[in-house]
Coordinates of C-alpha atoms in Angstrom, one line a residue:
M1 CA 9.2 88.5 181.1
Q2 CA 11.1 88.2 184.5
N3 CA 10.4 90.7 187.6
F4 CA 11.2 91.1 191.2
N5 CA 8.9 89.7 193.4
I6 CA 9.4 92.6 195.8
S7 CA 5.7 94.9 196.9
G8 CA 6.2 98.2 196.4
L9 CA 8.7 98.5 194.3
Q10 CA 8.3 101.3 191.4
P11 CA 7.2 98.6 188.6
A12 CA 10.2 99.9 186.2
A13 CA 12.8 98.8 188.9
T14 CA 10.9 95.4 189.1
E15 CA 11.4 94.5 185.1
L16 CA 13.9 92.2 183.8
K17 CA 14.4 92.6 179.6
P18 CA 14.6 89.4 177.9
A19 CA 18.2 89.4 176.2
S20 CA 19.8 92.0 178.7
L21 CA 22.3 91.8 181.4
Y22 CA 22.2 93.2 184.9
A23 CA 25.1 93.9 187.7
I24 CA 23.7 93.1 190.9
L25 CA 26.4 94.6 193.8
A26 CA 26.7 93.6 197.4
P27 CA 29.2 93.3 200.7
L28 CA 27.9 89.8 201.2
D29 CA 27.1 86.6 199.5
H30 CA 23.4 86.4 200.6
F31 CA 22.5 90.1 200.5
S32 CA 23.1 89.8 196.3
T33 CA 21.4 86.1 196.3
E34 CA 18.3 86.8 198.1
L35 CA 17.9 89.8 195.8
A36 CA 18.3 87.2 192.9
L37 CA 16.1 84.9 194.6
H38 CA 12.9 87.3 194.2
A39 CA 13.5 87.3 190.4
I40 CA 12.4 83.6 190.7
N41 CA 8.6 83.3 191.0
K42 CA 6.9 79.8 191.3
P43 CA 4.5 80.4 188.4
S44 CA 7.3 81.5 186.0
T45 CA 8.0 78.3 183.4
S46 CA 11.3 79.6 182.3
D47 CA 14.7 77.6 183.3
I48 CA 16.8 79.2 185.4
Y49 CA 20.6 78.4 185.5
I50 CA 22.9 79.3 188.3
V51 CA 26.7 79.5 188.3
S52 CA 28.4 79.9 191.7
S53 CA 31.2 78.8 193.8
Q54 CA 29.0 79.1 197.0
I55 CA 25.9 77.5 195.0
E56 CA 24.2 76.1 198.9
T57 CA 23.7 79.8 199.3
F58 CA 20.9 79.9 197.0
F59 CA 19.2 76.9 198.0
E60 CA 19.4 77.0 201.7
G61 CA 18.5 80.9 202.6
A62 CA 15.2 82.5 203.7
Y63 CA 14.2 83.3 199.9
S64 CA 14.9 80.0 198.4
D65 CA 11.1 78.3 198.3
A66 CA 10.4 79.4 194.7
L67 CA 14.0 78.3 194.0
N68 CA 13.3 74.8 195.6
H69 CA 10.0 74.6 193.9
A70 CA 11.7 75.2 190.2
F71 CA 14.0 72.6 190.9
D72 CA 11.6 70.0 192.1
Q73 CA 10.1 70.9 188.4
H74 CA 13.3 70.3 187.1
K75 CA 13.5 74.0 185.8
V76 CA 17.1 74.7 187.7
H77 CA 20.6 73.8 186.3
P78 CA 23.0 74.9 189.3
F79 CA 26.8 74.8 188.4
R80 CA 29.4 74.8 191.0
F81 CA 32.8 75.7 190.5
S82 CA 34.7 72.9 191.9
A83 CA 37.9 73.1 194.5
D84 CA 40.6 71.6 191.6
T85 CA 39.2 74.7 189.3
R86 CA 39.8 77.4 192.0
D87 CA 43.1 77.6 191.1
W88 CA 42.7 78.2 187.9
P89 CA 42.7 82.1 185.9
K90 CA 39.5 83.7 186.5
Q91 CA 39.7 84.3 182.6
Q92 CA 39.5 80.8 181.7
I93 CA 36.8 79.8 184.3
I94 CA 34.5 82.7 182.9
N95 CA 35.1 81.4 179.3
N96 CA 34.6 78.1 180.2
T97 CA 31.3 79.3 182.2
L98 CA 29.7 80.8 179.0
K99 CA 30.8 77.8 176.5
E100 CA 28.6 75.7 179.2
L101 CA 25.5 77.8 179.1
N102 CA 25.9 78.0 175.4
A103 CA 25.5 74.6 175.0
Y104 CA 22.0 74.7 176.0
K105 CA 19.9 75.8 173.2
Q106 CA 16.7 76.5 175.0
L107 CA 17.6 80.0 177.1
N108 CA 15.4 82.0 175.1
E109 CA 13.3 83.9 178.2
A110 CA 15.8 82.0 180.5
L111 CA 17.0 83.4 183.9
V112 CA 20.8 83.1 184.2
I113 CA 22.4 83.9 187.6
V114 CA 26.5 84.1 187.9
H115 CA 27.8 84.8 190.8
F116 CA 31.4 85.9 191.8
S117 CA 33.1 86.9 194.8
T118 CA 35.7 90.0 195.0
T119 CA 38.4 87.2 195.6
D120 CA 37.7 85.5 192.4
L121 CA 38.0 88.8 190.3
A122 CA 40.8 90.0 192.3
S123 CA 43.3 88.3 189.3
L124 CA 41.6 90.1 186.6
D125 CA 42.6 93.3 185.7
Q126 CA 40.2 96.1 184.3
R127 CA 40.6 95.4 181.0
Q128 CA 40.2 91.7 181.3
L129 CA 37.0 92.6 183.6
T130 CA 35.5 95.0 180.9
N131 CA 36.6 92.1 177.9
S132 CA 34.3 89.3 180.3
I133 CA 31.3 91.6 180.7
H134 CA 31.1 92.1 177.0
A135 CA 30.8 88.8 176.9
F136 CA 28.3 87.8 178.9
K137 CA 26.4 91.0 177.2
G138 CA 27.2 89.1 174.0
F139 CA 26.0 85.8 175.4
S140 CA 22.9 87.2 176.4
R141 CA 21.7 89.4 173.4
D142 CA 22.7 85.9 171.1
S143 CA 20.6 83.9 173.6
G144 CA 18.0 86.1 174.4
A145 CA 18.2 85.0 178.4
T146 CA 17.8 87.6 180.5
T147 CA 21.4 87.4 182.5
L148 CA 22.1 89.0 186.5
F149 CA 25.6 88.9 187.0
L150 CA 26.4 89.1 190.9
V151 CA 29.3 90.1 192.8
S152 CA 29.7 90.2 196.7
G153 CA 33.0 90.8 198.7
P154 CA 34.8 93.9 200.7
E155 CA 36.2 95.1 197.7
V156 CA 33.0 95.2 196.0
T157 CA 32.8 98.9 196.1
N158 CA 36.0 99.4 194.0
Y159 CA 33.6 97.4 191.4
R160 CA 30.7 99.5 191.6
F161 CA 33.4 102.7 190.1
L162 CA 33.8 100.6 187.4
F163 CA 30.4 98.8 186.6
R164 CA 29.1 102.5 186.6
R165 CA 31.6 103.7 183.6
L166 CA 30.1 100.4 181.7
N167 CA 26.4 101.7 181.2
D168 CA 26.7 101.1 177.6
V169 CA 27.6 97.4 178.2
L170 CA 25.1 97.0 181.5
D171 CA 21.5 97.5 180.9
G172 CA 21.1 98.0 185.0
L173 CA 23.1 98.4 188.4
V174 CA 22.1 97.4 191.3
Y175 CA 23.4 98.1 194.9
V176 CA 22.6 96.3 198.1
E177 CA 23.4 97.6 201.0
N178 CA 22.4 97.2 204.6
D179 CA 22.3 100.5 206.8
S180 CA 20.5 100.4 210.5
T181 CA 18.9 97.0 210.0
V182 CA 17.2 98.3 206.9
R183 CA 18.2 96.6 203.6
V184 CA 18.6 99.3 201.3
L185 CA 18.3 98.8 197.6
E186 CA 20.5 102.1 195.2
Y187 CA 19.6 101.7 191.7
D188 CA 22.6 103.2 189.9
Y189 CA 20.7 103.1 186.4
W190 CA 18.0 101.1 185.3
H191 CA 16.9 100.0 181.8
H192 CA 13.4 99.2 181.6
S193 CA 10.2 98.8 178.6
T194 CA 9.8 102.6 178.5
G195 CA 13.0 104.0 179.4
I196 CA 15.6 104.4 182.0
L197 CA 15.2 104.3 185.7
A198 CA 18.2 106.5 187.9
S199 CA 19.5 107.0 191.0
V200 CA 16.8 105.8 193.1
Q201 CA 16.8 104.1 196.5
Y202 CA 14.4 101.8 198.1
P203 CA 14.4 100.8 201.5
L204 CA 13.3 97.2 202.4
M205 CA 11.5 95.5 205.0
N206 CA 11.0 91.2 205.6
E207 CA 7.1 90.4 205.2
D208 CA 5.8 86.9 205.3
G209 CA 9.3 85.4 203.9
H210 CA 9.5 88.0 201.1
F211 CA 10.8 91.7 200.7
K212 CA 8.4 94.9 200.5
V213 CA 9.5 98.1 200.1
Q214 CA 9.1 99.9 203.6
Q215 CA 7.4 103.3 203.7
D216 CA 9.2 106.3 205.2
T217 CA 8.8 105.5 209.2
I218 CA 9.9 109.2 210.0
T219 CA 7.6 112.2 210.1
E220 CA 8.8 115.0 208.5
K221 CA 8.2 118.8 209.2
Q222 CA 8.2 121.5 207.0
P223 CA 10.6 124.6 208.1
L224 CA 8.2 127.7 208.8
T225 CA 10.0 130.0 206.9
A226 CA 12.4 129.2 203.9
G227 CA 15.1 126.3 204.8
V228 CA 15.2 127.9 208.9
F229 CA 13.6 126.5 211.8
A230 CA 12.5 128.7 214.7
D231 CA 14.5 126.5 217.0
E232 CA 17.2 125.1 215.3
D233 CA 19.9 126.9 217.3
E234 CA 18.4 126.0 220.5
V235 CA 19.9 123.2 222.7
W236 CA 18.2 121.3 225.4
I237 CA 20.3 119.5 228.0
V238 CA 20.1 117.0 230.6
Q239 CA 21.7 118.6 234.2
G240 CA 23.4 115.6 234.8
A241 CA 25.4 116.1 231.0
I242 CA 27.9 119.0 232.4
P243 CA 29.5 119.2 235.4
E244 CA 28.1 121.2 238.1
G245 CA 28.7 125.1 237.8
T246 CA 29.4 125.4 234.1
K247 CA 28.7 128.5 232.3
L248 CA 26.5 128.0 229.1
P249 CA 25.6 130.4 226.4
A250 CA 22.3 131.9 226.1
K251 CA 21.1 129.4 223.9
Y252 CA 21.5 126.4 226.0
K253 CA 18.8 125.9 228.2
I254 CA 19.3 123.4 231.3
I255 CA 16.5 120.7 232.1
K256 CA 16.1 118.2 235.3
D257 CA 16.7 114.7 233.6
N258 CA 16.4 112.4 230.2
N259 CA 12.2 112.1 231.1
A260 CA 11.6 115.3 231.1
L261 CA 13.6 116.3 227.9
F262 CA 12.0 113.1 226.3
S263 CA 8.5 115.1 227.2
K264 CA 9.6 118.6 226.2
G265 CA 10.8 117.1 222.4
P266 CA 7.7 116.7 220.8
K267 CA 7.3 120.7 221.0
L268 CA 10.7 120.8 219.1
E269 CA 11.3 120.8 215.4
A270 CA 14.8 121.1 214.7
A271 CA 16.9 121.9 218.4
T272 CA 19.4 119.7 220.0
L273 CA 18.5 117.5 222.8
V274 CA 21.2 116.5 225.1
F275 CA 21.1 113.3 226.8
A276 CA 23.0 111.8 230.0
V277 CA 24.0 108.5 230.5
S278 CA 25.3 107.3 233.7
R279 CA 25.8 103.9 235.4
Y280 CA 22.1 104.1 236.7
T281 CA 20.7 105.0 233.3
D282 CA 18.1 102.5 231.8
L283 CA 19.7 102.1 228.3
A284 CA 16.6 100.3 227.2
L285 CA 14.5 103.0 227.8
L286 CA 16.5 105.6 226.8
A287 CA 16.8 104.1 223.2
K288 CA 13.2 103.5 223.1
Q289 CA 12.5 107.4 223.7
C290 CA 15.1 108.3 221.3
F291 CA 13.2 105.9 219.0
E292 CA 10.0 107.9 219.4
L293 CA 11.5 111.0 219.2
R294 CA 13.0 110.4 216.1
K295 CA 10.3 108.7 214.4
N296 CA 7.4 111.5 215.8
C297 CA 9.7 114.6 215.0
G298 CA 11.7 114.4 212.1
R299 CA 14.9 114.4 211.0
W300 CA 15.7 117.8 211.8
L301 CA 15.6 117.5 215.8
K302 CA 19.3 116.7 217.0
L303 CA 19.9 113.7 219.7
V304 CA 22.7 113.5 221.4
I305 CA 24.2 111.1 223.9
Q306 CA 26.6 112.2 226.6
N307 CA 28.3 109.4 228.6
V308 CA 29.2 110.5 231.5
D309 CA 30.4 107.0 233.8
G310 CA 31.9 105.7 230.6
V311 CA 29.3 102.9 230.9
I312 CA 28.0 102.3 227.1
R313 CA 29.7 99.8 225.1
H314 CA 30.4 99.4 221.3
Q315 CA 27.0 97.3 220.9
D316 CA 25.1 100.2 222.7
E317 CA 26.9 102.8 220.4
C318 CA 25.5 101.0 217.4
L319 CA 22.2 100.4 218.9
F320 CA 21.8 104.1 219.7
L321 CA 23.1 105.3 216.3
T322 CA 20.5 102.7 214.6
L323 CA 17.6 104.0 216.8
G324 CA 18.2 107.4 215.5
V325 CA 21.0 109.4 217.9
N326 CA 23.0 111.6 216.2
L327 CA 26.2 111.6 218.2
I328 CA 27.8 110.1 221.2
L329 CA 29.9 112.4 223.6
Y330 CA 32.1 110.8 226.2
S331 CA 34.5 114.3 227.1
F332 CA 32.2 114.5 230.3
S333 CA 35.4 117.2 232.2
E334 CA 35.3 119.5 229.2
P335 CA 32.1 121.4 228.3
S336 CA 34.0 123.4 225.6
R337 CA 34.1 120.1 223.4
L338 CA 30.6 119.5 223.8
L339 CA 29.7 123.1 222.6
S340 CA 31.8 122.7 219.6
Q341 CA 30.4 118.9 219.1
V342 CA 27.3 120.3 219.2
Q343 CA 27.4 123.2 216.9
S344 CA 29.1 120.7 214.4
I345 CA 26.0 118.9 214.0
Q346 CA 23.6 122.0 213.9
G347 CA 22.4 122.8 210.3
F348 CA 22.5 118.4 209.5
Q349 CA 19.4 116.6 209.5
F350 CA 19.5 112.7 210.1
S351 CA 19.9 110.5 206.8
R352 CA 20.1 107.3 207.8
P353 CA 16.9 104.9 207.3
L354 CA 15.0 103.9 210.6
P355 CA 14.2 100.7 211.1
P356 CA 10.3 100.1 211.1
S357 CA 10.2 99.2 214.7
I358 CA 12.4 99.2 218.0
E359 CA 11.5 95.7 218.2
H360 CA 12.7 94.8 214.6
V361 CA 16.0 96.0 215.9
L362 CA 16.0 94.1 219.4
Q363 CA 15.7 90.4 217.7
F364 CA 19.2 91.1 216.4
T365 CA 20.5 91.5 219.5
E366 CA 18.6 88.5 220.6
N367 CA 20.4 86.3 218.5
T368 CA 23.4 86.8 220.3
F369 CA 22.7 84.7 223.5
S370 CA 24.3 81.5 222.9
K371 CA 28.2 82.0 224.5
G372 CA 30.6 79.7 225.4
Y373 CA 31.7 76.2 224.1
L374 CA 30.0 74.7 221.2
P375 CA 31.0 71.8 218.6
F376 CA 32.3 73.0 216.1
I377 CA 29.6 72.7 213.3
E378 CA 27.2 74.3 215.8
F379 CA 29.8 76.7 215.9
T380 CA 30.0 77.4 212.5
K381 CA 26.6 78.0 212.2
Q382 CA 26.0 80.2 214.9
V383 CA 29.0 82.4 214.3
E384 CA 27.3 83.2 210.9
V385 CA 24.3 83.9 213.0
H386 CA 26.0 86.4 215.1
S387 CA 27.7 87.8 212.1
D388 CA 24.5 88.7 210.4
S389 CA 23.2 90.1 213.7
A390 CA 26.6 92.4 213.8
V391 CA 26.2 93.5 210.4
N392 CA 22.8 94.7 210.8
L393 CA 23.5 96.7 214.2
G394 CA 26.8 98.0 212.6
V395 CA 28.6 96.1 215.2
S396 CA 32.0 95.3 214.7
G397 CA 33.3 91.2 215.3
V398 CA 36.1 89.2 215.1
L399 CA 37.0 85.3 214.2
V400 CA 40.6 84.5 216.0
K401 CA 42.3 81.3 215.1
L402 CA 44.5 80.5 218.0
E403 CA 46.7 76.9 216.6
L404 CA 47.7 75.2 219.5
L405 CA 51.6 74.0 220.3
P406 CA 52.5 70.6 219.4
R407 CA 52.2 67.9 222.6
I408 CA 49.4 70.2 224.2
D409 CA 46.2 68.0 225.4
P410 CA 43.0 70.2 223.8
I411 CA 41.2 69.7 226.3
H412 CA 43.5 71.8 229.4
P413 CA 43.1 75.2 227.3
L414 CA 39.4 74.8 226.7
H415 CA 39.1 74.8 230.7
L416 CA 40.8 78.1 230.8
F417 CA 38.4 79.4 229.0
H418 CA 35.8 81.5 230.8
I419 CA 33.4 83.6 228.6
K420 CA 31.1 85.7 230.2
R421 CA 29.5 87.6 227.6
E422 CA 26.6 87.1 225.2
G423 CA 27.6 86.3 221.5
D424 CA 31.2 85.2 222.6
V425 CA 31.5 81.2 221.3
F426 CA 34.7 79.1 220.9
S427 CA 35.7 75.4 219.4
L428 CA 38.3 73.6 218.7
V429 CA 38.8 71.4 215.5
E430 CA 42.3 69.1 214.8
N431 CA 44.8 71.1 216.6
T432 CA 43.1 74.8 216.0
V433 CA 41.2 77.1 218.8
Y434 CA 38.4 78.7 216.9
L435 CA 37.1 82.2 218.9
Y436 CA 34.8 84.2 217.7
L437 CA 34.0 87.6 219.9
H438 CA 30.8 89.5 219.0
A439 CA 30.5 93.3 219.1
C440 CA 34.6 93.6 219.3
R441 CA 37.2 95.7 217.2
E442 CA 40.3 94.4 216.1
N443 CA 42.4 96.1 218.1
D444 CA 40.6 95.2 221.2
V445 CA 41.4 91.4 220.5
N446 CA 44.4 90.7 222.3
N447 CA 42.9 92.9 225.5
A448 CA 39.8 91.0 225.2
I449 CA 41.6 87.5 225.1
K450 CA 43.7 88.4 228.5
H451 CA 40.1 89.0 230.4
L452 CA 38.7 85.6 229.2
F453 CA 41.5 82.9 228.8
K454 CA 43.2 82.8 232.5
L455 CA 46.9 82.0 231.3
E456 CA 49.4 83.2 228.7
T457 CA 48.1 82.4 225.5
N458 CA 51.6 82.1 224.5
D459 CA 52.0 79.2 226.7
F460 CA 49.6 76.7 225.2
F461 CA 49.0 78.7 221.3
A462 CA 51.8 79.2 218.5
Q463 CA 50.3 81.7 216.2
Q464 CA 47.5 83.7 216.4
N465 CA 45.4 85.4 213.3
I466 CA 42.3 87.4 213.2
I467 CA 39.9 87.3 211.1
S468 CA 37.9 91.0 211.3
D469 CA 35.6 91.6 208.1
H470 CA 32.2 89.7 208.1
F471 CA 32.4 89.1 204.2
Y472 CA 35.5 86.7 205.4
I473 CA 34.4 85.3 208.4
Q474 CA 31.3 84.2 206.8
Q475 CA 33.5 82.8 204.1
E476 CA 35.2 80.9 206.3
C477 CA 32.5 79.5 208.2
K478 CA 31.3 78.2 205.3
Q479 CA 34.4 76.4 203.8
L480 CA 35.1 74.7 207.2
R481 CA 31.6 73.2 207.2
R482 CA 32.4 71.8 203.8
Y483 CA 35.9 70.7 204.7
Y484 CA 34.7 69.0 207.9
A485 CA 31.1 67.6 206.6
G486 CA 30.6 64.5 207.8
Q487 CA 34.0 63.9 209.9
D488 CA 34.3 62.6 213.4
I489 CA 35.0 65.8 215.0
T490 CA 35.9 65.5 218.8
D491 CA 32.9 67.2 221.1
Y492 CA 34.5 68.7 224.7
S493 CA 30.9 69.6 226.2
A494 CA 30.7 66.9 228.1
Q495 CA 34.2 68.0 229.4
L496 CA 33.5 71.4 230.1
T497 CA 30.6 71.0 232.3
E498 CA 31.7 73.2 234.7
N499 CA 31.6 76.2 232.4
E500 CA 28.1 75.8 232.1
S501 CA 27.6 79.1 234.4
Y502 CA 28.7 81.2 232.0
K503 CA 26.4 80.3 229.8
F504 CA 23.4 83.0 229.4
T505 CA 20.4 82.5 231.2
Q506 CA 16.7 84.1 230.4
A507 CA 16.2 84.3 234.5
I508 CA 16.5 87.6 235.8
D509 CA 19.0 88.4 238.6
A510 CA 17.8 89.9 242.1
S511 CA 20.3 92.8 241.8
V512 CA 18.9 93.6 238.1
A513 CA 15.7 94.5 239.3
A514 CA 16.6 96.6 241.8
D515 CA 15.4 100.1 242.2
I516 CA 18.4 102.1 239.5
E517 CA 17.7 104.9 241.8
T518 CA 19.2 103.3 244.6
P519 CA 22.9 104.4 246.0
E520 CA 25.7 102.2 245.2
F521 CA 26.7 100.1 248.1
T522 CA 23.7 101.0 250.1
K523 CA 21.0 97.7 250.9
N524 CA 17.9 97.4 252.5
E525 CA 18.3 93.4 253.4
R526 CA 21.3 91.7 254.9
A527 CA 20.0 88.0 254.6
D528 CA 23.3 86.6 256.2
A529 CA 22.7 89.0 259.0
V530 CA 21.8 87.1 262.4
P531 CA 19.6 89.5 265.0
F532 CA 21.7 89.9 268.0
K533 CA 19.8 91.1 271.3
M534 CA 21.7 93.7 273.5
A535 CA 21.0 94.7 277.0
L536 CA 22.5 96.9 279.5
K537 CA 24.8 95.1 282.4
S538 CA 22.1 96.8 285.4
N539 CA 19.2 95.6 283.5
L540 CA 19.9 91.8 283.7

């Protein structure tokens, strides 16, 4: 009998019954394939059949060891949709897939993995898709094989509602999502040998190349009375988070600074803590403090950040929310807005999963250190890494395609790109410049390009296309890598050496190590100054 090799998972949730059809839905390809790969165990002697247009996703992932081992034992039979079949009617592809699988006679207790993207299934109406699910169910029942039907793509939520209505056909439905750097399995329902599992969630973490169920990292505190905390209406706010002289309600208490508020936190249960962020605030320290408070004080404590100077960027916002912050505010000049927004979260508990450690989160920010020009194949690989990091942090990211005007020498517009942010990379193939902007929203693309391209883009580029969904960004990179595999692509790295100064360096600048409490524009030393001795004329 097949089963998911995930330690800590409830036995009923690991079981894959023979002659059964299970559906696994996920927003990205590798979310679903990684779970499917955990159904392959090295000691197993069963044959494995894989049907997918992204077959390399199964063999090149971080969890592919067991599959590659089975492939070496001649137990794996992969089938890939060729380029000439992509335009075929999808109903015909599904029928031909089942016909091909039925040609094998030793399917009893085999594992069959069939992977489609939502773009592949878009041409099927609801009736056709339902008929296809019935056909796969009949195949599993007649052959005795365990079938995993994988669906991934940006429209996967719509298919989740449809598959829920097919619970008389499907034996199980799992939705895989990524929330706050934690992979979460949501079991809508799951048939096993002793009954049915329903409406269960399992947060996962990676340990030694395998998924493991993560134990709850948040310390839960029980209310002193029935559903009510004694300090639920209290609000502790840093003095710098509100304009001087602001009159606050009786339940609001002023505290000196962020460190004093952090020290006060462990004594509270469900109160609201409002931290202040200015240009002198150590964001890394504050993020660590918020994480420790959330982990040790429970879900009922409310953590709010007041962005006084507007210095928190998009990636910083996502990082704070991932580490346990409830709300980030910007209306510093309007205390009434602060009061109403604080009131809106009182009575609610923090519901997002918390990562196992702050280091687990920071590893995704470290993946975005590369920037500037990259050779094209390396560029596509790096964009996938950046995109994965963005998904884990809840950060936006966009891939911009800029088509050059005729008779433009590519090296000239490439010289005009000056990348300063980590995670922003660009490359060129044929007559198209590809630019990936990390932690950038789609509506901010034009402003971002104005800051990194020295002249008007209309003088060099005929058109601009933007891909903002991480699924389509990763699909585009895979397709480009396949299309240009083995081709000779010009590498402009040597001609762009003057842009090396914009690349990330691990060395810490002296200004960064300066005392953050030092007032702005104040310097204790002037290295370029020359002492000049002055004397009165009468003393000469």
